[in-house]
PDB file of C-alpha atoms and ligand atoms in Angstrom:
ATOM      1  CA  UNK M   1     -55.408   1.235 -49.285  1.00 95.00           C
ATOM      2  CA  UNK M   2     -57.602  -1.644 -48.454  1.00 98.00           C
ATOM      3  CA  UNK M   3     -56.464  -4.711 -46.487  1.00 98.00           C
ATOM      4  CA  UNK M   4     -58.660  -7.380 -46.519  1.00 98.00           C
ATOM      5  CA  UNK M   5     -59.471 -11.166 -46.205  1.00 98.00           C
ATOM      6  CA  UNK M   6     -61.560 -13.852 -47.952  1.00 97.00           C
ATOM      7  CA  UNK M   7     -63.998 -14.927 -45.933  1.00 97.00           C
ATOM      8  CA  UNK M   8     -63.002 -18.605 -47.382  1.00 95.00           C
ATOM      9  CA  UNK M   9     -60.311 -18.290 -44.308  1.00 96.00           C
ATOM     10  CA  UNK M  10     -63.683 -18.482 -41.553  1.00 96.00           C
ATOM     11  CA  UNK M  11     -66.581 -19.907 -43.390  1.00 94.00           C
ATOM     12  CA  UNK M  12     -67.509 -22.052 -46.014  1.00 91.00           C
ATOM     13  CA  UNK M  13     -71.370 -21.056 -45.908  1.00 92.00           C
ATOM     14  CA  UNK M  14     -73.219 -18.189 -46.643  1.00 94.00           C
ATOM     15  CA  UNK M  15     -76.295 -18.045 -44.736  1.00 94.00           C
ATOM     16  CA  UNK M  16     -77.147 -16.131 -41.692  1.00 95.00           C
ATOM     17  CA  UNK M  17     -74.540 -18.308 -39.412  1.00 96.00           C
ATOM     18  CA  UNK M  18     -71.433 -18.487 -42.188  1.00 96.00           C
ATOM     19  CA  UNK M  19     -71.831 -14.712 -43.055  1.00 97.00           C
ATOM     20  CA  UNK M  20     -72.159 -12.993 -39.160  1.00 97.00           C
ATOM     21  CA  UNK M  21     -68.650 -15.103 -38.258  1.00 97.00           C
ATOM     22  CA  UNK M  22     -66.764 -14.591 -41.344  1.00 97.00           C
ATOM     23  CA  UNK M  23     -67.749 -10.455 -41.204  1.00 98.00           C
ATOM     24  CA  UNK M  24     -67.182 -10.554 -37.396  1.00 98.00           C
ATOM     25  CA  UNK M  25     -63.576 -12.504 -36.862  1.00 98.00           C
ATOM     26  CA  UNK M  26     -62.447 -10.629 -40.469  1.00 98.00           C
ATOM     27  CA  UNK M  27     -62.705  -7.349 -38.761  1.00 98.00           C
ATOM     28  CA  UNK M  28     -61.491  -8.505 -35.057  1.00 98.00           C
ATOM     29  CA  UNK M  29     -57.982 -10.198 -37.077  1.00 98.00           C
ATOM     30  CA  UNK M  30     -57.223  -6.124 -38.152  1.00 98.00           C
ATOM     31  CA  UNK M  31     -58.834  -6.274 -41.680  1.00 98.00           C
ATOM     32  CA  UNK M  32     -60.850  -3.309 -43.515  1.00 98.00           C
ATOM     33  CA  UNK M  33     -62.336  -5.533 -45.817  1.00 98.00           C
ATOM     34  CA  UNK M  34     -63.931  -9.154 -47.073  1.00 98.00           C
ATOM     35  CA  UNK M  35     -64.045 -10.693 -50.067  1.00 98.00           C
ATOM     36  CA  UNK M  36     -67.199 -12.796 -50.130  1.00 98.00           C
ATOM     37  CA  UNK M  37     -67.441 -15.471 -53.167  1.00 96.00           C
ATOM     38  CA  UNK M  38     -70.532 -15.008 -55.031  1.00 96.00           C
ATOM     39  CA  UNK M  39     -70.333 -18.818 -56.036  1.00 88.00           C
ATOM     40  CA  UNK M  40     -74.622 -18.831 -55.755  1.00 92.00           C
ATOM     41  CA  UNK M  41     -76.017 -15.356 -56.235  1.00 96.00           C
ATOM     42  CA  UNK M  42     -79.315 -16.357 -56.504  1.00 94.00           C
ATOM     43  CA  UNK M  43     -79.204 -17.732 -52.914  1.00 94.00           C
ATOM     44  CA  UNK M  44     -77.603 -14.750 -51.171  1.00 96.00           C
ATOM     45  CA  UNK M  45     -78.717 -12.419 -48.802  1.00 97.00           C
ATOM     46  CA  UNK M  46     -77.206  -8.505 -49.792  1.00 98.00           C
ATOM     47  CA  UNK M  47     -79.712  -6.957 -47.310  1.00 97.00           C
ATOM     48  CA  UNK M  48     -78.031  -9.209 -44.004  1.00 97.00           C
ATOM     49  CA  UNK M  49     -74.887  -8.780 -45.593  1.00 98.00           C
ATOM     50  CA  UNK M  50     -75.127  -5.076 -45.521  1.00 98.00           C
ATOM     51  CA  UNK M  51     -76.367  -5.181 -42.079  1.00 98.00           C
ATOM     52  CA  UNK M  52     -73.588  -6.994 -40.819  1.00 98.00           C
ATOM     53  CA  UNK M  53     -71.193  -5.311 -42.625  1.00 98.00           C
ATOM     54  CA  UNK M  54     -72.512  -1.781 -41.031  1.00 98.00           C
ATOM     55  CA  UNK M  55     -72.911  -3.220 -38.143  1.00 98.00           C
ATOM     56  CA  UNK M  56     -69.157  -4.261 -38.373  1.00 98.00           C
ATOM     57  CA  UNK M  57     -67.560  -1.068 -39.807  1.00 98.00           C
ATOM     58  CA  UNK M  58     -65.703  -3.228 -42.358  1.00 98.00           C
ATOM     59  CA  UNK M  59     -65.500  -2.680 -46.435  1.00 98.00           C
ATOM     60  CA  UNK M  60     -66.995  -5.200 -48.925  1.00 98.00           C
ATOM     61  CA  UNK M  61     -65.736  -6.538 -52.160  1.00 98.00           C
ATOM     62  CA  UNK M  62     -67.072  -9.851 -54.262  1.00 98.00           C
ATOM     63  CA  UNK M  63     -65.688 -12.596 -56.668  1.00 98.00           C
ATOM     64  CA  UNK M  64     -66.366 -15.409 -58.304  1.00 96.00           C
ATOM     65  CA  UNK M  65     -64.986 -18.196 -60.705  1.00 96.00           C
ATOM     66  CA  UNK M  66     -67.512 -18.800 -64.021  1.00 97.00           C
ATOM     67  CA  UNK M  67     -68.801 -22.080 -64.158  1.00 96.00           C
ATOM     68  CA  UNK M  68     -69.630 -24.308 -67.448  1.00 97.00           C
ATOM     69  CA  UNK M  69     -72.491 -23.197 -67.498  1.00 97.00           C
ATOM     70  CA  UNK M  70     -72.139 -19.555 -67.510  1.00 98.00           C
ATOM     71  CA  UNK M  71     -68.641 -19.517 -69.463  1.00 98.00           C
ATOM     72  CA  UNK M  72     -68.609 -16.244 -71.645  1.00 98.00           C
ATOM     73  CA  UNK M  73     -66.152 -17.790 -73.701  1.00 98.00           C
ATOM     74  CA  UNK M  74     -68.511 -20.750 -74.701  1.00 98.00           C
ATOM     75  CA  UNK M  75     -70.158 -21.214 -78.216  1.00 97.00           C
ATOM     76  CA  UNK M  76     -73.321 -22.062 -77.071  1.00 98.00           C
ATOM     77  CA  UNK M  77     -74.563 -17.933 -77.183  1.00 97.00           C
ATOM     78  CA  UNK M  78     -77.566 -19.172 -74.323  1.00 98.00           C
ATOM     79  CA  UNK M  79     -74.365 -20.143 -71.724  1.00 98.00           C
ATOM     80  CA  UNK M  80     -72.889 -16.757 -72.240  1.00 98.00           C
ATOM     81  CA  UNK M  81     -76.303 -14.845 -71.634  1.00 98.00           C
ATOM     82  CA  UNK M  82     -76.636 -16.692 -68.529  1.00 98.00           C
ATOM     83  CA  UNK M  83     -72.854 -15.522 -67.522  1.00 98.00           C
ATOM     84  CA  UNK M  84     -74.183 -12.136 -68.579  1.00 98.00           C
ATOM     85  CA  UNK M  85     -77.316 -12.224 -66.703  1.00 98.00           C
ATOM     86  CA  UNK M  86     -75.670 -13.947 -63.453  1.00 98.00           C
ATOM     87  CA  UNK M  87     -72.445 -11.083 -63.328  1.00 98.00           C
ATOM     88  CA  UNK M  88     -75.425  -8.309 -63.647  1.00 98.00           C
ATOM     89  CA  UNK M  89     -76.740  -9.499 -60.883  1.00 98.00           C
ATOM     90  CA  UNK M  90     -73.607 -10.040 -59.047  1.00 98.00           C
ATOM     91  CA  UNK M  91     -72.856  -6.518 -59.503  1.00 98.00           C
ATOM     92  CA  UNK M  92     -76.386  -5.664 -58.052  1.00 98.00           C
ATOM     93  CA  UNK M  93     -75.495  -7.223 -54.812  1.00 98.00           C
ATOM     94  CA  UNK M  94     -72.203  -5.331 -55.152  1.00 98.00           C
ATOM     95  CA  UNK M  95     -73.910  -2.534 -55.135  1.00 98.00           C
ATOM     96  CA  UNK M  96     -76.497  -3.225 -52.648  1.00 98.00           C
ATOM     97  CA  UNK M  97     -73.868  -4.429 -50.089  1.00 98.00           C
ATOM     98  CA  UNK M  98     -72.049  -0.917 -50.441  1.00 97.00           C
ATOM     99  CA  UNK M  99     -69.768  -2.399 -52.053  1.00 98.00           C
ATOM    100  CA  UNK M 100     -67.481  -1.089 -55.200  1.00 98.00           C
ATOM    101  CA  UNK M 101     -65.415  -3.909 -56.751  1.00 98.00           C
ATOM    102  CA  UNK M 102     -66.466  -7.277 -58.445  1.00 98.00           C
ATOM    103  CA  UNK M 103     -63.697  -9.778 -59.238  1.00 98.00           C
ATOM    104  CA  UNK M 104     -62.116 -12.449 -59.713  1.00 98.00           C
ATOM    105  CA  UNK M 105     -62.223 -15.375 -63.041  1.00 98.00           C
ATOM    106  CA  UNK M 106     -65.297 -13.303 -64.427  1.00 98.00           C
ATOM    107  CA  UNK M 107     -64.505 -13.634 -68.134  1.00 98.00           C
ATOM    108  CA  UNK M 108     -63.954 -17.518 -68.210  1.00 98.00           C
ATOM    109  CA  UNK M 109     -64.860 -21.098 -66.803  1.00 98.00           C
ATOM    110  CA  UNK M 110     -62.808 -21.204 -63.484  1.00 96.00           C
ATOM    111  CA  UNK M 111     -61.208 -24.775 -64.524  1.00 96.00           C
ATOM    112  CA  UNK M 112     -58.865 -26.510 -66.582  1.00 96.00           C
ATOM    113  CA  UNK M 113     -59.846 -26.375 -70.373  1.00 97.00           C
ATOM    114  CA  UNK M 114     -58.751 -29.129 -72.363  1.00 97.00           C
ATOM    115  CA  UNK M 115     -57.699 -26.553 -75.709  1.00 97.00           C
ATOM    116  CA  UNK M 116     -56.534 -22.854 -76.015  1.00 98.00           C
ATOM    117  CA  UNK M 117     -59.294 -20.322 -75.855  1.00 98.00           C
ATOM    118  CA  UNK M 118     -60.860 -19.632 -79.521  1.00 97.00           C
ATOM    119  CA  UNK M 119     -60.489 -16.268 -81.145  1.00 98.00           C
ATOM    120  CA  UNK M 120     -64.528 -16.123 -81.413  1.00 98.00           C
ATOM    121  CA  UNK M 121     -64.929 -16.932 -77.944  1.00 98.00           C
ATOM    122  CA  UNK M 122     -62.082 -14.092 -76.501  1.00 98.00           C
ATOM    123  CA  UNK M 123     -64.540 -12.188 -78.651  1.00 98.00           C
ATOM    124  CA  UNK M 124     -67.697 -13.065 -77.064  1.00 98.00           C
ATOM    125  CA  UNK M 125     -66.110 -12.653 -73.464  1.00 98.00           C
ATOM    126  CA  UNK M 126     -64.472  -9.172 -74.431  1.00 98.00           C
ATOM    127  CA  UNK M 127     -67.725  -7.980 -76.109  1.00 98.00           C
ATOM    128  CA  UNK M 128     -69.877  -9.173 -72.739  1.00 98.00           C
ATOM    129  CA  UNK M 129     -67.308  -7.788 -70.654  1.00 98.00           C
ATOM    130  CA  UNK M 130     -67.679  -4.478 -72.074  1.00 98.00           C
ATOM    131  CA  UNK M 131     -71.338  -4.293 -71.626  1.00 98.00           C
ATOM    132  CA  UNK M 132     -71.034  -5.323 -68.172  1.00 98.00           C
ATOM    133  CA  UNK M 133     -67.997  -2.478 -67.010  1.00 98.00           C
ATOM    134  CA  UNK M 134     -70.996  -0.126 -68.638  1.00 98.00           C
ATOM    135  CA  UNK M 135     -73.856  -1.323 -66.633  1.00 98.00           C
ATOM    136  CA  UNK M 136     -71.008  -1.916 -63.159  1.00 98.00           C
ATOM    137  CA  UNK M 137     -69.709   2.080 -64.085  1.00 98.00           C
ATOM    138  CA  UNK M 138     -73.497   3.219 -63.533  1.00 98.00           C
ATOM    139  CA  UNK M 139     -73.670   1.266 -60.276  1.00 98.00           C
ATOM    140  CA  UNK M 140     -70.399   2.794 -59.056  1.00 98.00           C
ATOM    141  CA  UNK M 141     -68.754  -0.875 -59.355  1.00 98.00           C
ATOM    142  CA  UNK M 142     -65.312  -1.652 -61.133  1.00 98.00           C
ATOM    143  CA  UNK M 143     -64.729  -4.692 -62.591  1.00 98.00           C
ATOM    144  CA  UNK M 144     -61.626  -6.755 -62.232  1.00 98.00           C
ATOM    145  CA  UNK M 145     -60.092  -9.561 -63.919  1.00 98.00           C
ATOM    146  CA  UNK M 146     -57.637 -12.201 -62.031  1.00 98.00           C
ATOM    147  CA  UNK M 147     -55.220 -13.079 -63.848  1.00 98.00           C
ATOM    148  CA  UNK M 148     -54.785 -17.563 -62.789  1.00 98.00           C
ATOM    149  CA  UNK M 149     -52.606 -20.458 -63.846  1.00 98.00           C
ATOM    150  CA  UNK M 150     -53.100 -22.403 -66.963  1.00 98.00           C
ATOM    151  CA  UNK M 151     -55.197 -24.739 -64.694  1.00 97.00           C
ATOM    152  CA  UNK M 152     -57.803 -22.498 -63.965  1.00 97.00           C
ATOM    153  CA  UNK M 153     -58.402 -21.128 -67.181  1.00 98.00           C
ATOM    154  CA  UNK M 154     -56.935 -20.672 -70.845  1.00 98.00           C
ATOM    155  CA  UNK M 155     -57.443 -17.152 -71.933  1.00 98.00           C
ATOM    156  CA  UNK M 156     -54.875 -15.554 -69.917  1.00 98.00           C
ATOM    157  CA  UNK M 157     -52.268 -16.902 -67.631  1.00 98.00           C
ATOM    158  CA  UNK M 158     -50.038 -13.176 -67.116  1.00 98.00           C
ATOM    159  CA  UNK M 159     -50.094  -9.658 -66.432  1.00 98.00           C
ATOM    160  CA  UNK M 160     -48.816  -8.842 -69.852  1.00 98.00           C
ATOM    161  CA  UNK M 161     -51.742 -11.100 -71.825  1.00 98.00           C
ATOM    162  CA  UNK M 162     -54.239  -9.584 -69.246  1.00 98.00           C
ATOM    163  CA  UNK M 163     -53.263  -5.978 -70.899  1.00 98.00           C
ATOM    164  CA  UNK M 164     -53.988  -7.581 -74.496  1.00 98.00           C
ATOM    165  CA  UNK M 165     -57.459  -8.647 -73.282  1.00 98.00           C
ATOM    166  CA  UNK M 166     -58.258  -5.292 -71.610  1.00 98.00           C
ATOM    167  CA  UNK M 167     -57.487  -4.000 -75.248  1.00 98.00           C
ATOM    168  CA  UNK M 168     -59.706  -5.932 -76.676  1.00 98.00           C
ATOM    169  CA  UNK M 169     -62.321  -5.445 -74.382  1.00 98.00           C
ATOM    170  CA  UNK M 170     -61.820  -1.177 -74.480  1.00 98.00           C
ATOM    171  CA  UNK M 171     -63.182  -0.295 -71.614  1.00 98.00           C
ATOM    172  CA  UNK M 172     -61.860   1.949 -68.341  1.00 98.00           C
ATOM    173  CA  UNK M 173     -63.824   0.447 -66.011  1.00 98.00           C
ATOM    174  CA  UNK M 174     -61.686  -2.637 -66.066  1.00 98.00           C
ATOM    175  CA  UNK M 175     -58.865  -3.090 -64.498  1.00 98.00           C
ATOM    176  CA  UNK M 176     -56.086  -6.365 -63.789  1.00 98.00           C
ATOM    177  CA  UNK M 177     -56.554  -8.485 -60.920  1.00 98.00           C
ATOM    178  CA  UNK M 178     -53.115  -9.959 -60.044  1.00 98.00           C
ATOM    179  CA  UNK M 179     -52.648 -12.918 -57.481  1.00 98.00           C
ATOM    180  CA  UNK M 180     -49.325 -14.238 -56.033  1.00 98.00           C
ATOM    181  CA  UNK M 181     -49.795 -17.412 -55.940  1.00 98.00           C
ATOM    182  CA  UNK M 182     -50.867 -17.604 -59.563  1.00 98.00           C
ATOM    183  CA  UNK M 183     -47.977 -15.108 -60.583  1.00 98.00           C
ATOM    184  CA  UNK M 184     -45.755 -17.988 -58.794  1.00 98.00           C
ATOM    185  CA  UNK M 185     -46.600 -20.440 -60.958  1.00 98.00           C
ATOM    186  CA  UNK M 186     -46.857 -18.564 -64.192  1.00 98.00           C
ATOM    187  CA  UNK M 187     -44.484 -15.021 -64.165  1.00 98.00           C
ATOM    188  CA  UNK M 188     -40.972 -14.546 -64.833  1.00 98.00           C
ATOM    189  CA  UNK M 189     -40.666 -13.029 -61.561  1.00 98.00           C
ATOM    190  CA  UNK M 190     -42.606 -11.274 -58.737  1.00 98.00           C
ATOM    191  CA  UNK M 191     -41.892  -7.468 -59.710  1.00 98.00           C
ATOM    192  CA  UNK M 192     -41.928  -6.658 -63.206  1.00 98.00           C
ATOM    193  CA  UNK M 193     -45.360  -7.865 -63.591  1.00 98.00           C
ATOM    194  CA  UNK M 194     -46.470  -5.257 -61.391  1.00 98.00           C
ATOM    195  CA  UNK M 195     -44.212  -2.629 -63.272  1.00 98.00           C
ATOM    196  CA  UNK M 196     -45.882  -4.048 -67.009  1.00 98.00           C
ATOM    197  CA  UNK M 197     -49.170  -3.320 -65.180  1.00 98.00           C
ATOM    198  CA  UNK M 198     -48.544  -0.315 -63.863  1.00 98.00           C
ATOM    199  CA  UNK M 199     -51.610   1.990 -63.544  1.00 98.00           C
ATOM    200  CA  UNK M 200     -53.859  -0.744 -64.770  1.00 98.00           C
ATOM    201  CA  UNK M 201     -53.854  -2.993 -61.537  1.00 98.00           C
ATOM    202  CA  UNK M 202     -57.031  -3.029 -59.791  1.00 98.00           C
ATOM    203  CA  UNK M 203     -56.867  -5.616 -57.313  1.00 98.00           C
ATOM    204  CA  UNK M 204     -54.364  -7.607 -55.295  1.00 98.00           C
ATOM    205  CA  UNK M 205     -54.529 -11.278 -53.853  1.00 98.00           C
ATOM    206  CA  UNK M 206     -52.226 -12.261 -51.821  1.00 98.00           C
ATOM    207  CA  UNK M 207     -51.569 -16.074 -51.249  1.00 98.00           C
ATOM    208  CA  UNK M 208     -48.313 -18.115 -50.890  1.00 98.00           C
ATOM    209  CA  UNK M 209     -47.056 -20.698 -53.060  1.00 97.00           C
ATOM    210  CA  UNK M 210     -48.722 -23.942 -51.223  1.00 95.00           C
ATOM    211  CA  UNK M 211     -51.960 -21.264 -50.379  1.00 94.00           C
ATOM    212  CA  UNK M 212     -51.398 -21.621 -46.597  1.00 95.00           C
ATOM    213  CA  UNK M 213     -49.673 -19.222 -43.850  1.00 96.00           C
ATOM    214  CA  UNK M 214     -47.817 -16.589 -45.459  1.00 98.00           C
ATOM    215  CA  UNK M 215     -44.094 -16.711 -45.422  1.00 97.00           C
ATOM    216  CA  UNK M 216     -44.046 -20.580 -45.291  1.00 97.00           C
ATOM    217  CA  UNK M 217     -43.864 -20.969 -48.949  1.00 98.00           C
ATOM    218  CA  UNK M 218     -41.830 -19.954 -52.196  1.00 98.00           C
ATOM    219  CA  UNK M 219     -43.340 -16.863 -52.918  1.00 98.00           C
ATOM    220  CA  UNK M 220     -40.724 -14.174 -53.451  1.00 98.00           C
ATOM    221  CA  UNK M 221     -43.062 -11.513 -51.408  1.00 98.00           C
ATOM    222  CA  UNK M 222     -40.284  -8.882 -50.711  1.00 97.00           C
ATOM    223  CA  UNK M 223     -40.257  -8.397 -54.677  1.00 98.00           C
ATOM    224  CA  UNK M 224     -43.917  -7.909 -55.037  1.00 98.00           C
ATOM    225  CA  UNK M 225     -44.885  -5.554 -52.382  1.00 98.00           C
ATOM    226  CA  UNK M 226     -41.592  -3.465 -53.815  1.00 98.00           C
ATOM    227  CA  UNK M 227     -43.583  -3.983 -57.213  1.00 98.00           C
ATOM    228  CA  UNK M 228     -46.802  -2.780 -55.837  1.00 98.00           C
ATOM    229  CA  UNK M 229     -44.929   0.467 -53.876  1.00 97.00           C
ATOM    230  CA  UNK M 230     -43.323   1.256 -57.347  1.00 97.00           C
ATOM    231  CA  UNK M 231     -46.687   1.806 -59.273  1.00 98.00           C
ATOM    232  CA  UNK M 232     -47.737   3.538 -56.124  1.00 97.00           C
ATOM    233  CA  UNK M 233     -50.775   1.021 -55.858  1.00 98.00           C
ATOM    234  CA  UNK M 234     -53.739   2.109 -53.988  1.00 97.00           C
ATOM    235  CA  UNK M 235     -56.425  -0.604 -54.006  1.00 98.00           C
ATOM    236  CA  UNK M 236     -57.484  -3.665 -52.235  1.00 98.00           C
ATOM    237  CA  UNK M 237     -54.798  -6.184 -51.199  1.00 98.00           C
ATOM    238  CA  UNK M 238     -56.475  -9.048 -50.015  1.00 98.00           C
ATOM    239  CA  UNK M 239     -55.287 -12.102 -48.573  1.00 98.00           C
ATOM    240  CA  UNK M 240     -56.366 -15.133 -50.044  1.00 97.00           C
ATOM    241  CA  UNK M 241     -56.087 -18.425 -48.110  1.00 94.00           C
ATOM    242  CA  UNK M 242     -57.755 -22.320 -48.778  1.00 89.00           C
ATOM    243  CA  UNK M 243     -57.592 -25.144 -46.215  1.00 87.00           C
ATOM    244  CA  UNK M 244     -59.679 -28.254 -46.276  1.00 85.00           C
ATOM    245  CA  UNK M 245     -60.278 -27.177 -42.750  1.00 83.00           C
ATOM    246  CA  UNK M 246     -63.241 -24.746 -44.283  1.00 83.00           C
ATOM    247  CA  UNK M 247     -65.066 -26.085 -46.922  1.00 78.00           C
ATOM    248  CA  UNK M 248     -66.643 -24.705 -49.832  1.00 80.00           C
ATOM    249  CA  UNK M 249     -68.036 -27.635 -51.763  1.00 79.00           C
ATOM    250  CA  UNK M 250     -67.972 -25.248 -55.590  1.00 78.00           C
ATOM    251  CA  UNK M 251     -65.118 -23.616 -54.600  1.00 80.00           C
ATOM    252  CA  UNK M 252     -62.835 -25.765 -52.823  1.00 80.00           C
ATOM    253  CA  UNK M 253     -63.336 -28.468 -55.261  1.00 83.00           C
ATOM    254  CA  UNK M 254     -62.396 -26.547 -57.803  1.00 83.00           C
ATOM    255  CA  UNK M 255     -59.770 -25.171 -56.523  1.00 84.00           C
ATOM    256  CA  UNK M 256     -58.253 -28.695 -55.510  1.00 86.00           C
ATOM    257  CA  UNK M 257     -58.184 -27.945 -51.766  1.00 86.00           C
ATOM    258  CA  UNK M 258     -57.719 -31.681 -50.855  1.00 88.00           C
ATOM    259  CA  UNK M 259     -55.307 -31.087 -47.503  1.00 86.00           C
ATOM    260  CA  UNK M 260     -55.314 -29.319 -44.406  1.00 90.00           C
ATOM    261  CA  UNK M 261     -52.466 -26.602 -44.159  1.00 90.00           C
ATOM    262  CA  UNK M 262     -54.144 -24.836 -41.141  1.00 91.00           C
ATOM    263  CA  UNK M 263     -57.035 -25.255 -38.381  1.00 89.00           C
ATOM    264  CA  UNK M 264     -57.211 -22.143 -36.301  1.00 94.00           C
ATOM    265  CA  UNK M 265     -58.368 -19.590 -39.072  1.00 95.00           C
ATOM    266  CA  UNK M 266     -58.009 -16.771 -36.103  1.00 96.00           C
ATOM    267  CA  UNK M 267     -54.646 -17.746 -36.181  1.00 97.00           C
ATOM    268  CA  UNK M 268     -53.935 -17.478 -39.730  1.00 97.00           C
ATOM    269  CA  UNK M 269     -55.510 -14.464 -40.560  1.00 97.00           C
ATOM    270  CA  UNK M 270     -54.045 -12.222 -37.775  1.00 98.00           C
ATOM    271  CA  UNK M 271     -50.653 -13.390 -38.724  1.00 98.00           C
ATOM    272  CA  UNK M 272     -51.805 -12.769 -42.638  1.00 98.00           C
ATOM    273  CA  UNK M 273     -52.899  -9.053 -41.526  1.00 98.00           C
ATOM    274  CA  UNK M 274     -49.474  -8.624 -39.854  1.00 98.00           C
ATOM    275  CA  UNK M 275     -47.667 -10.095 -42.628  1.00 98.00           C
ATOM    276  CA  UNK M 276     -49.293  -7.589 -44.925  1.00 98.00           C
ATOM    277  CA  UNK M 277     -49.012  -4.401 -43.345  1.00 98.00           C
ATOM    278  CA  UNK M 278     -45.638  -5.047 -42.127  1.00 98.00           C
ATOM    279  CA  UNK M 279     -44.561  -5.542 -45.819  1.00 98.00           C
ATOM    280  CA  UNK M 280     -46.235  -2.306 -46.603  1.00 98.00           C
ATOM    281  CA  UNK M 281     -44.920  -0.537 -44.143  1.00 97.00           C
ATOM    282  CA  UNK M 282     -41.572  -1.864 -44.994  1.00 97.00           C
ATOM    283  CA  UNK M 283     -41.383  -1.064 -48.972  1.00 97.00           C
ATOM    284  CA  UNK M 284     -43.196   2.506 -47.875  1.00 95.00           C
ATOM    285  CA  UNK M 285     -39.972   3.713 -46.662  1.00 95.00           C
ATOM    286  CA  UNK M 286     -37.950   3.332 -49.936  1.00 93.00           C
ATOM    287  CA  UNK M 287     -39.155   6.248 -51.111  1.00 88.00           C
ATOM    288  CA  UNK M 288     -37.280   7.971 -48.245  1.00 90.00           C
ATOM    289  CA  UNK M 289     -33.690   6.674 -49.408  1.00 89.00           C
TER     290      UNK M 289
HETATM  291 MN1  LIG D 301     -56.999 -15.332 -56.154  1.00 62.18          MN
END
């Protein structure tokens, strides 16, 4: 099992300066992995970022909310080629990075529609999707889909209507992405999501109810990391952490990161590492009693 961190909790840039201190202070908090946003492809470096993250002995994953303008639910069938074509090529610098999961809100808009999701535009997103888990399968990259709150997109909001969309999509190289924070604002409760799951979750986030330090919020944690040891889950658990002390201008807008909830991101994310694997270790030793 994976810990990691996204590197939203050091930097908010991705050039040469951004990417060396988010790969470097992710690994010296305790992590074995960053997520790194993919929120301009075009413009990123895989070859430094695979240096660095040699260089730094630490695992890789990406993500990334769809924009407008690459939304493969749209109408418009040139906007959902461009989602098509942009994912491809995030799953090329995936790959290049050494890398072996893509996530995040890949099969929508990340933002707040003003309508439910049409039933020809689930269609067009399942039907990309599929095509792209075939094309990520041959580069040795699984694809995961977060599962967020109403407010960041309106084609699924739980773990139970992100198994109806995996249906519909057919694929096995697509998995659930479940996120606390979201699953706080949307679930019944913290631990049968993770049961209703099951085999089928791919990827963890791990954020608290306000997204700040962990254990300062309402997020019932004890129930999902008894969830997660349960299913037996083996992938990434990554914490996931947004202050408008590090700014991402795409992402942090998006996200509605208007306050500052911390300052010292060394700080936070050796305290988030701790919280983690203590919580692991804890719900590990159920299956003793
Ligand atoms: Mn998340």
């Amino acid at each position: 099992m994976l810990i990691g961190a996204h590197a939203l909790v050091f930097t908010g840039s991705f050039e040469q300066a951004g990417l060396t201190t988010a790969i470097e202070k992710t690994k010296q908090a305790g992590f074995d992995l960053i997520e790194i946003p993919l929120m301009d492809p075009a413009n990123f470096d895989r070859m430094l970022a695979a240096r660095l993250l040699r260089d730094n002995d630490l695992a890789v994953s990406a993500s990334l909310g769809l924009s407008e303008a690459t939304d493969l639910t749209s109408g418009d069938p040139a906007v959902v080629a461009a989602g098509e074509r942009m994912l491809e090529e995030c799953i090329d610098i995936v790959q290049a990075m050494g890398g072996t999961r893509l996530c995040g809100v890949i099969y929508s808009a990340m933002k707040k529609y003003m309508e439910p999701v049409t039933a020809s535009g689930r269609a067009s997103s399942a039907a990309a999707l599929g095509r792209l888990a075939s094309r990520a399968e041959d580069a040795g990259v699984h694809l995961s889909l977060e599962v967020v709150n109403r407010y960041e997109t309106n084609v699924m909001n739980t773990g139970r209507q992100a198994l109806g969309f995996l249906d519909e999509i057919g694929h096995s190289n697509v998995s659930v992405h479940l996120d606390t924070y979201h699953m706080n604002i949307e679930e019944s409760d913290l631990y049968t999501p993770v049961l209703d799951v099951d085999t089928r979750l791919g990827y963890v986030h791990i954020g608290e109810s306000h997204r700040g330090y962990l254990g300062s919020g309402t997020v019932d944690f004890g129930s999902f990391f008894r969830g997660l040891a349960r299913v037996s889950y083996d992938g990434p658990v990554v914490f996931e952490s947004f202050s408008s002390a590090v700014v991402n201008q795409d992402l942090s807008r998006m996200l509605g990161i208007w306050r500052n909830l911390w300052d010292d991101s060394d700080d936070l994310a050796a305290h988030a590492n701790r919280f983690i694997r203590d919580q692991l270790r804890a719900v590990e030793s159920i299956s003793l009693h």
